[in-house]
Amino acid sequence: MARQRPEYAAAVVVASEAFLFDMRVWKHVHHDRQEVDFNEMLKDTTFSASDRLLLELAASLWSGGGHSTMLGVLAERLGDERLAVILRALTVARGANLSSGSTSAPGQR
């Protein structure tokens, strides 16, 4: 399998660590093309406020300026576990590998 693009790998970190069995997320993740349709995903109004914030951050890593998320809001509203997910996503968005854990989608490991 080809190396994952960093922005795709960051999105998969968020999806696999915070939304492992949530089809509201996975139906918008296209492994074959290494694409994520965050615009469609974020139209779903059933996400909790913290889950939506987490997805908005993943979207900002994916598309840059298209989705803005303020870091102060993240620090204030997300707990330690969710912030750790963000840090791992940022790590792979820079092109680095995670030394532990997986950035593979369910069924892709």
mmCIF file of C-alpha atoms in Angstrom:
data_model
loop_
_atom_site.group_PDB
_atom_site.id
_atom_site.type_symbol
_atom_site.label_atom_id
_atom_site.label_comp_id
_atom_site.label_asym_id
_atom_site.label_seq_id
_atom_site.Cartn_x
_atom_site.Cartn_y
_atom_site.Cartn_z
ATOM 1 C CA MET A 1 0.000 0.000 0.000
ATOM 2 C CA ALA A 2 1.248 3.478 -0.824
ATOM 3 C CA ARG A 3 2.276 5.794 1.994
ATOM 4 C CA GLN A 4 -0.643 7.783 3.349
ATOM 5 C CA ARG A 5 -0.659 11.483 2.590
ATOM 6 C CA PRO A 6 -0.043 13.381 5.863
ATOM 7 C CA GLU A 7 -3.366 15.253 5.814
ATOM 8 C CA TYR A 8 -5.236 11.998 5.182
ATOM 9 C CA ALA A 9 -3.287 10.210 7.925
ATOM 10 C CA ALA A 10 -4.187 13.022 10.363
ATOM 11 C CA ALA A 11 -7.869 12.653 9.534
ATOM 12 C CA VAL A 12 -7.663 8.886 10.006
ATOM 13 C CA VAL A 13 -5.991 9.341 13.418
ATOM 14 C CA VAL A 14 -8.957 11.417 14.579
ATOM 15 C CA ALA A 15 -11.494 9.050 13.032
ATOM 16 C CA SER A 16 -9.903 5.845 14.304
ATOM 17 C CA GLU A 17 -9.162 7.090 17.826
ATOM 18 C CA ALA A 18 -12.295 9.119 18.517
ATOM 19 C CA PHE A 19 -14.928 7.677 16.161
ATOM 20 C CA LEU A 20 -13.865 4.075 15.613
ATOM 21 C CA PHE A 21 -17.351 2.630 15.070
ATOM 22 C CA ASP A 22 -19.189 5.820 14.106
ATOM 23 C CA MET A 23 -20.540 5.477 10.582
ATOM 24 C CA ARG A 24 -21.495 9.170 10.569
ATOM 25 C CA VAL A 25 -17.740 9.683 10.167
ATOM 26 C CA TRP A 26 -16.561 6.614 8.240
ATOM 27 C CA LYS A 27 -19.086 6.912 5.410
ATOM 28 C CA HIS A 28 -17.204 10.079 4.411
ATOM 29 C CA VAL A 29 -13.694 8.543 4.546
ATOM 30 C CA HIS A 30 -12.621 7.187 1.151
ATOM 31 C CA HIS A 31 -9.585 4.934 1.631
ATOM 32 C CA ASP A 32 -9.064 4.149 -2.042
ATOM 33 C CA ARG A 33 -8.609 7.847 -2.891
ATOM 34 C CA GLN A 34 -7.227 8.937 0.511
ATOM 35 C CA GLU A 35 -9.949 11.567 0.742
ATOM 36 C CA VAL A 36 -12.323 12.728 3.454
ATOM 37 C CA ASP A 37 -15.492 14.685 2.709
ATOM 38 C CA PHE A 38 -15.597 16.898 5.788
ATOM 39 C CA ASN A 39 -18.113 19.287 4.248
ATOM 40 C CA GLU A 40 -20.701 16.507 4.060
ATOM 41 C CA MET A 41 -19.664 15.017 7.399
ATOM 42 C CA LEU A 42 -20.085 18.309 9.233
ATOM 43 C CA LYS A 43 -23.608 18.783 7.861
ATOM 44 C CA ASP A 44 -24.675 16.128 10.381
ATOM 45 C CA THR A 45 -26.183 17.979 13.336
ATOM 46 C CA THR A 46 -26.175 14.991 15.716
ATOM 47 C CA PHE A 47 -22.536 15.287 16.863
ATOM 48 C CA SER A 48 -21.936 16.540 20.400
ATOM 49 C CA ALA A 49 -20.248 19.937 20.700
ATOM 50 C CA SER A 50 -16.873 18.403 21.620
ATOM 51 C CA ASP A 51 -17.079 15.767 18.864
ATOM 52 C CA ARG A 52 -17.931 18.445 16.318
ATOM 53 C CA LEU A 53 -14.992 20.547 17.514
ATOM 54 C CA LEU A 54 -12.693 17.555 17.107
ATOM 55 C CA LEU A 55 -13.973 16.972 13.569
ATOM 56 C CA GLU A 56 -13.610 20.657 12.711
ATOM 57 C CA LEU A 57 -9.965 20.499 13.762
ATOM 58 C CA ALA A 58 -9.440 17.427 11.589
ATOM 59 C CA ALA A 59 -11.096 19.317 8.733
ATOM 60 C CA SER A 60 -8.756 22.268 9.249
ATOM 61 C CA LEU A 61 -5.756 19.918 9.042
ATOM 62 C CA TRP A 62 -7.258 18.460 5.870
ATOM 63 C CA SER A 63 -8.110 21.613 3.979
ATOM 64 C CA GLY A 64 -6.143 24.385 5.617
ATOM 65 C CA GLY A 65 -8.095 27.629 5.447
ATOM 66 C CA GLY A 66 -11.478 26.095 4.682
ATOM 67 C CA HIS A 67 -12.218 25.222 8.314
ATOM 68 C CA SER A 68 -10.834 27.394 11.057
ATOM 69 C CA THR A 69 -10.568 26.271 14.660
ATOM 70 C CA MET A 70 -9.124 28.413 17.412
ATOM 71 C CA LEU A 71 -6.555 26.621 19.583
ATOM 72 C CA GLY A 72 -7.780 28.399 22.718
ATOM 73 C CA VAL A 73 -11.239 26.942 22.174
ATOM 74 C CA LEU A 74 -9.718 23.471 21.855
ATOM 75 C CA ALA A 75 -7.728 23.872 25.054
ATOM 76 C CA GLU A 76 -10.769 25.133 26.939
ATOM 77 C CA ARG A 77 -13.409 22.669 25.728
ATOM 78 C CA LEU A 78 -11.668 19.354 25.067
ATOM 79 C CA GLY A 79 -10.534 16.986 27.789
ATOM 80 C CA ASP A 80 -7.063 15.480 28.012
ATOM 81 C CA GLU A 81 -7.951 12.362 26.024
ATOM 82 C CA ARG A 82 -9.322 14.349 23.073
ATOM 83 C CA LEU A 83 -6.377 16.766 23.188
ATOM 84 C CA ALA A 84 -4.027 13.777 22.963
ATOM 85 C CA VAL A 85 -5.863 12.706 19.786
ATOM 86 C CA ILE A 86 -5.326 16.210 18.388
ATOM 87 C CA LEU A 87 -1.606 16.080 19.142
ATOM 88 C CA ARG A 88 -1.220 12.722 17.384
ATOM 89 C CA ALA A 89 -3.163 14.065 14.391
ATOM 90 C CA LEU A 90 -0.877 17.106 14.254
ATOM 91 C CA THR A 91 2.152 14.822 14.374
ATOM 92 C CA VAL A 92 1.096 12.827 11.321
ATOM 93 C CA ALA A 93 -0.125 15.960 9.521
ATOM 94 C CA ARG A 94 3.516 17.094 9.595
ATOM 95 C CA GLY A 95 4.478 13.853 7.847
ATOM 96 C CA ALA A 96 5.870 12.101 10.924
ATOM 97 C CA ASN A 97 5.046 8.522 11.881
ATOM 98 C CA LEU A 98 3.460 7.636 15.200
ATOM 99 C CA SER A 99 5.710 5.295 17.133
ATOM 100 C CA SER A 100 2.747 3.631 18.836
ATOM 101 C CA GLY A 101 -0.897 3.300 17.933
ATOM 102 C CA SER A 102 -2.347 2.956 14.497
ATOM 103 C CA THR A 103 -3.393 5.347 11.791
ATOM 104 C CA SER A 104 -5.258 2.626 9.948
ATOM 105 C CA ALA A 105 -8.975 2.597 9.481
ATOM 106 C CA PRO A 106 -11.017 -0.314 10.760
ATOM 107 C CA GLY A 107 -10.504 -3.255 8.432
ATOM 108 C CA GLN A 108 -7.382 -1.637 6.950
ATOM 109 C CA ARG A 109 -4.883 -2.853 9.579
#
